[in-house]
């Protein structure tokens, strides 16, 4: 595991910290370029894998899509994906109250819950 703290790695950390939402590697690159203008996509992928191994980032699995990544250590939460721009946003808390809906004798070990729709920027016609 590569524990070095390079300028590129710092730029990727800053990108995730400032975005405060799950990012794809391409979104992380776009944000990281503000901090380190010569960073490339291969460097982003390599550092994301290192940050996941170090426990700093957590993959967010989206059905039928490549994973996004978010800061580790957040409380249990779910996600909203915009149908127009494709951005993924955190939803605080848990909306999936499954206990009352389980058949008798069933138990859960976890759950996934995604909401889909249009984000505020897309609804307002703003493309950020």
PDB file of C-alpha atoms in Angstrom:
ATOM      1  CA  UNK A   1       0.000   0.000   0.000  1.00  0.00           C
ATOM      2  CA  UNK A   2       1.375   3.399  -1.027  1.00  0.00           C
ATOM      3  CA  UNK A   3       1.216   5.690   2.012  1.00  0.00           C
ATOM      4  CA  UNK A   4       3.059   8.592   0.352  1.00  0.00           C
ATOM      5  CA  UNK A   5       1.342  11.959   0.478  1.00  0.00           C
ATOM      6  CA  UNK A   6       2.063  13.469  -2.921  1.00  0.00           C
ATOM      7  CA  UNK A   7       0.708  16.728  -4.325  1.00  0.00           C
ATOM      8  CA  UNK A   8      -1.503  14.693  -6.668  1.00  0.00           C
ATOM      9  CA  UNK A   9      -2.910  12.628  -3.805  1.00  0.00           C
ATOM     10  CA  UNK A  10      -3.545  15.819  -1.819  1.00  0.00           C
ATOM     11  CA  UNK A  11      -5.386  17.301  -4.826  1.00  0.00           C
ATOM     12  CA  UNK A  12      -7.593  14.197  -5.067  1.00  0.00           C
ATOM     13  CA  UNK A  13      -8.314  14.311  -1.321  1.00  0.00           C
ATOM     14  CA  UNK A  14      -9.213  17.998  -1.651  1.00  0.00           C
ATOM     15  CA  UNK A  15     -11.514  17.214  -4.582  1.00  0.00           C
ATOM     16  CA  UNK A  16     -13.494  14.668  -2.547  1.00  0.00           C
ATOM     17  CA  UNK A  17     -13.548  16.850   0.563  1.00  0.00           C
ATOM     18  CA  UNK A  18     -14.817  19.913  -1.284  1.00  0.00           C
ATOM     19  CA  UNK A  19     -17.368  18.038  -3.398  1.00  0.00           C
ATOM     20  CA  UNK A  20     -18.903  16.462  -0.268  1.00  0.00           C
ATOM     21  CA  UNK A  21     -20.705  13.915  -2.437  1.00  0.00           C
ATOM     22  CA  UNK A  22     -19.765  10.675  -4.170  1.00  0.00           C
ATOM     23  CA  UNK A  23     -17.604  11.212  -7.252  1.00  0.00           C
ATOM     24  CA  UNK A  24     -16.670   9.124 -10.263  1.00  0.00           C
ATOM     25  CA  UNK A  25     -12.969   9.075 -11.159  1.00  0.00           C
ATOM     26  CA  UNK A  26     -13.748  11.494 -14.014  1.00  0.00           C
ATOM     27  CA  UNK A  27     -15.545  13.886 -11.646  1.00  0.00           C
ATOM     28  CA  UNK A  28     -12.643  13.600  -9.187  1.00  0.00           C
ATOM     29  CA  UNK A  29     -10.236  14.478 -12.010  1.00  0.00           C
ATOM     30  CA  UNK A  30     -12.278  17.525 -12.984  1.00  0.00           C
ATOM     31  CA  UNK A  31     -12.289  18.768  -9.376  1.00  0.00           C
ATOM     32  CA  UNK A  32      -8.637  17.845  -8.710  1.00  0.00           C
ATOM     33  CA  UNK A  33      -7.464  19.862 -11.725  1.00  0.00           C
ATOM     34  CA  UNK A  34      -8.347  23.000  -9.748  1.00  0.00           C
ATOM     35  CA  UNK A  35      -5.719  22.021  -7.159  1.00  0.00           C
ATOM     36  CA  UNK A  36      -3.133  20.392  -9.442  1.00  0.00           C
ATOM     37  CA  UNK A  37      -3.522  21.421 -13.125  1.00  0.00           C
ATOM     38  CA  UNK A  38      -1.320  18.650 -14.578  1.00  0.00           C
ATOM     39  CA  UNK A  39      -2.925  15.626 -12.898  1.00  0.00           C
ATOM     40  CA  UNK A  40      -4.077  12.828 -15.228  1.00  0.00           C
ATOM     41  CA  UNK A  41      -6.840  10.231 -15.108  1.00  0.00           C
ATOM     42  CA  UNK A  42      -4.412   7.306 -14.537  1.00  0.00           C
ATOM     43  CA  UNK A  43      -3.078   9.093 -11.447  1.00  0.00           C
ATOM     44  CA  UNK A  44      -6.640   9.625 -10.210  1.00  0.00           C
ATOM     45  CA  UNK A  45      -7.542   5.930 -10.633  1.00  0.00           C
ATOM     46  CA  UNK A  46      -4.317   4.813  -8.911  1.00  0.00           C
ATOM     47  CA  UNK A  47      -4.797   7.182  -5.986  1.00  0.00           C
ATOM     48  CA  UNK A  48      -8.483   6.329  -5.576  1.00  0.00           C
ATOM     49  CA  UNK A  49      -7.505   2.658  -5.211  1.00  0.00           C
ATOM     50  CA  UNK A  50      -4.850   3.609  -2.642  1.00  0.00           C
ATOM     51  CA  UNK A  51      -7.311   5.807  -0.718  1.00  0.00           C
ATOM     52  CA  UNK A  52      -9.833   2.929  -0.669  1.00  0.00           C
ATOM     53  CA  UNK A  53      -7.133   0.535   0.626  1.00  0.00           C
ATOM     54  CA  UNK A  54      -6.175   3.085   3.300  1.00  0.00           C
ATOM     55  CA  UNK A  55      -9.834   3.385   4.350  1.00  0.00           C
ATOM     56  CA  UNK A  56     -10.082   7.077   3.423  1.00  0.00           C
ATOM     57  CA  UNK A  57     -12.572   6.456   0.578  1.00  0.00           C
ATOM     58  CA  UNK A  58     -15.446   3.987   0.290  1.00  0.00           C
ATOM     59  CA  UNK A  59     -16.874   2.697  -2.998  1.00  0.00           C
ATOM     60  CA  UNK A  60     -20.550   3.454  -3.656  1.00  0.00           C
ATOM     61  CA  UNK A  61     -22.045   0.695  -5.782  1.00  0.00           C
ATOM     62  CA  UNK A  62     -24.723   1.886  -8.202  1.00  0.00           C
ATOM     63  CA  UNK A  63     -26.762  -0.836  -9.917  1.00  0.00           C
ATOM     64  CA  UNK A  64     -25.624  -1.194 -13.538  1.00  0.00           C
ATOM     65  CA  UNK A  65     -22.909   1.500 -13.328  1.00  0.00           C
ATOM     66  CA  UNK A  66     -19.252   1.792 -12.356  1.00  0.00           C
ATOM     67  CA  UNK A  67     -18.730   2.657  -8.688  1.00  0.00           C
ATOM     68  CA  UNK A  68     -18.409   6.184  -7.351  1.00  0.00           C
ATOM     69  CA  UNK A  69     -16.375   6.956  -4.263  1.00  0.00           C
ATOM     70  CA  UNK A  70     -17.075   8.948  -1.112  1.00  0.00           C
ATOM     71  CA  UNK A  71     -15.324   9.827   2.119  1.00  0.00           C
ATOM     72  CA  UNK A  72     -15.294   6.958   4.603  1.00  0.00           C
ATOM     73  CA  UNK A  73     -16.730   7.179   8.087  1.00  0.00           C
ATOM     74  CA  UNK A  74     -20.080   8.746   7.266  1.00  0.00           C
ATOM     75  CA  UNK A  75     -23.136   7.649   9.203  1.00  0.00           C
ATOM     76  CA  UNK A  76     -25.525   5.259   7.476  1.00  0.00           C
ATOM     77  CA  UNK A  77     -27.176   7.081   4.578  1.00  0.00           C
ATOM     78  CA  UNK A  78     -28.553   6.610   1.081  1.00  0.00           C
ATOM     79  CA  UNK A  79     -28.121   8.290  -2.286  1.00  0.00           C
ATOM     80  CA  UNK A  80     -30.015  10.292  -4.904  1.00  0.00           C
ATOM     81  CA  UNK A  81     -28.931  10.155  -8.557  1.00  0.00           C
ATOM     82  CA  UNK A  82     -29.947  12.894 -10.997  1.00  0.00           C
ATOM     83  CA  UNK A  83     -31.411  11.496 -14.214  1.00  0.00           C
ATOM     84  CA  UNK A  84     -30.235  14.526 -16.224  1.00  0.00           C
ATOM     85  CA  UNK A  85     -26.655  15.288 -15.108  1.00  0.00           C
ATOM     86  CA  UNK A  86     -25.899  11.883 -13.533  1.00  0.00           C
ATOM     87  CA  UNK A  87     -24.471  13.360 -10.327  1.00  0.00           C
ATOM     88  CA  UNK A  88     -24.881  11.365  -7.134  1.00  0.00           C
ATOM     89  CA  UNK A  89     -25.831  13.072  -3.863  1.00  0.00           C
ATOM     90  CA  UNK A  90     -25.922  11.913  -0.247  1.00  0.00           C
ATOM     91  CA  UNK A  91     -29.261  11.688   1.535  1.00  0.00           C
ATOM     92  CA  UNK A  92     -28.943  11.965   5.291  1.00  0.00           C
ATOM     93  CA  UNK A  93     -30.483   9.252   7.398  1.00  0.00           C
ATOM     94  CA  UNK A  94     -32.270   6.076   6.395  1.00  0.00           C
ATOM     95  CA  UNK A  95     -35.547   5.952   4.543  1.00  0.00           C
ATOM     96  CA  UNK A  96     -35.777   2.177   4.255  1.00  0.00           C
ATOM     97  CA  UNK A  97     -37.844   0.913   7.150  1.00  0.00           C
ATOM     98  CA  UNK A  98     -37.860  -2.754   6.138  1.00  0.00           C
ATOM     99  CA  UNK A  99     -38.634  -4.502   9.416  1.00  0.00           C
ATOM    100  CA  UNK A 100     -42.401  -3.995   9.133  1.00  0.00           C
ATOM    101  CA  UNK A 101     -42.385  -5.254   5.520  1.00  0.00           C
ATOM    102  CA  UNK A 102     -40.496  -8.504   6.014  1.00  0.00           C
ATOM    103  CA  UNK A 103     -42.397 -11.777   5.893  1.00  0.00           C
ATOM    104  CA  UNK A 104     -42.659 -13.595   9.216  1.00  0.00           C
ATOM    105  CA  UNK A 105     -39.403 -15.329  10.140  1.00  0.00           C
ATOM    106  CA  UNK A 106     -37.236 -13.255   7.766  1.00  0.00           C
ATOM    107  CA  UNK A 107     -34.302 -11.112   8.899  1.00  0.00           C
ATOM    108  CA  UNK A 108     -32.122  -8.632   7.037  1.00  0.00           C
ATOM    109  CA  UNK A 109     -28.364  -8.246   7.025  1.00  0.00           C
ATOM    110  CA  UNK A 110     -28.314  -4.943   5.124  1.00  0.00           C
ATOM    111  CA  UNK A 111     -30.041  -2.977   2.398  1.00  0.00           C
ATOM    112  CA  UNK A 112     -29.492  -0.643  -0.549  1.00  0.00           C
ATOM    113  CA  UNK A 113     -31.801   2.259  -1.300  1.00  0.00           C
ATOM    114  CA  UNK A 114     -31.452   4.720  -4.188  1.00  0.00           C
ATOM    115  CA  UNK A 115     -33.679   7.572  -5.222  1.00  0.00           C
ATOM    116  CA  UNK A 116     -33.677   8.840  -8.794  1.00  0.00           C
ATOM    117  CA  UNK A 117     -34.999  12.120 -10.192  1.00  0.00           C
ATOM    118  CA  UNK A 118     -33.701  15.579 -11.103  1.00  0.00           C
ATOM    119  CA  UNK A 119     -31.393  17.658  -8.914  1.00  0.00           C
ATOM    120  CA  UNK A 120     -32.109  21.287  -8.070  1.00  0.00           C
ATOM    121  CA  UNK A 121     -29.614  22.611 -10.643  1.00  0.00           C
ATOM    122  CA  UNK A 122     -31.148  20.567 -13.463  1.00  0.00           C
ATOM    123  CA  UNK A 123     -34.694  21.522 -12.420  1.00  0.00           C
ATOM    124  CA  UNK A 124     -33.644  25.194 -12.507  1.00  0.00           C
ATOM    125  CA  UNK A 125     -31.862  24.793 -15.844  1.00  0.00           C
ATOM    126  CA  UNK A 126     -28.486  25.512 -14.239  1.00  0.00           C
ATOM    127  CA  UNK A 127     -25.594  23.334 -15.393  1.00  0.00           C
ATOM    128  CA  UNK A 128     -22.713  23.516 -12.935  1.00  0.00           C
TER     129      UNK A 128
END
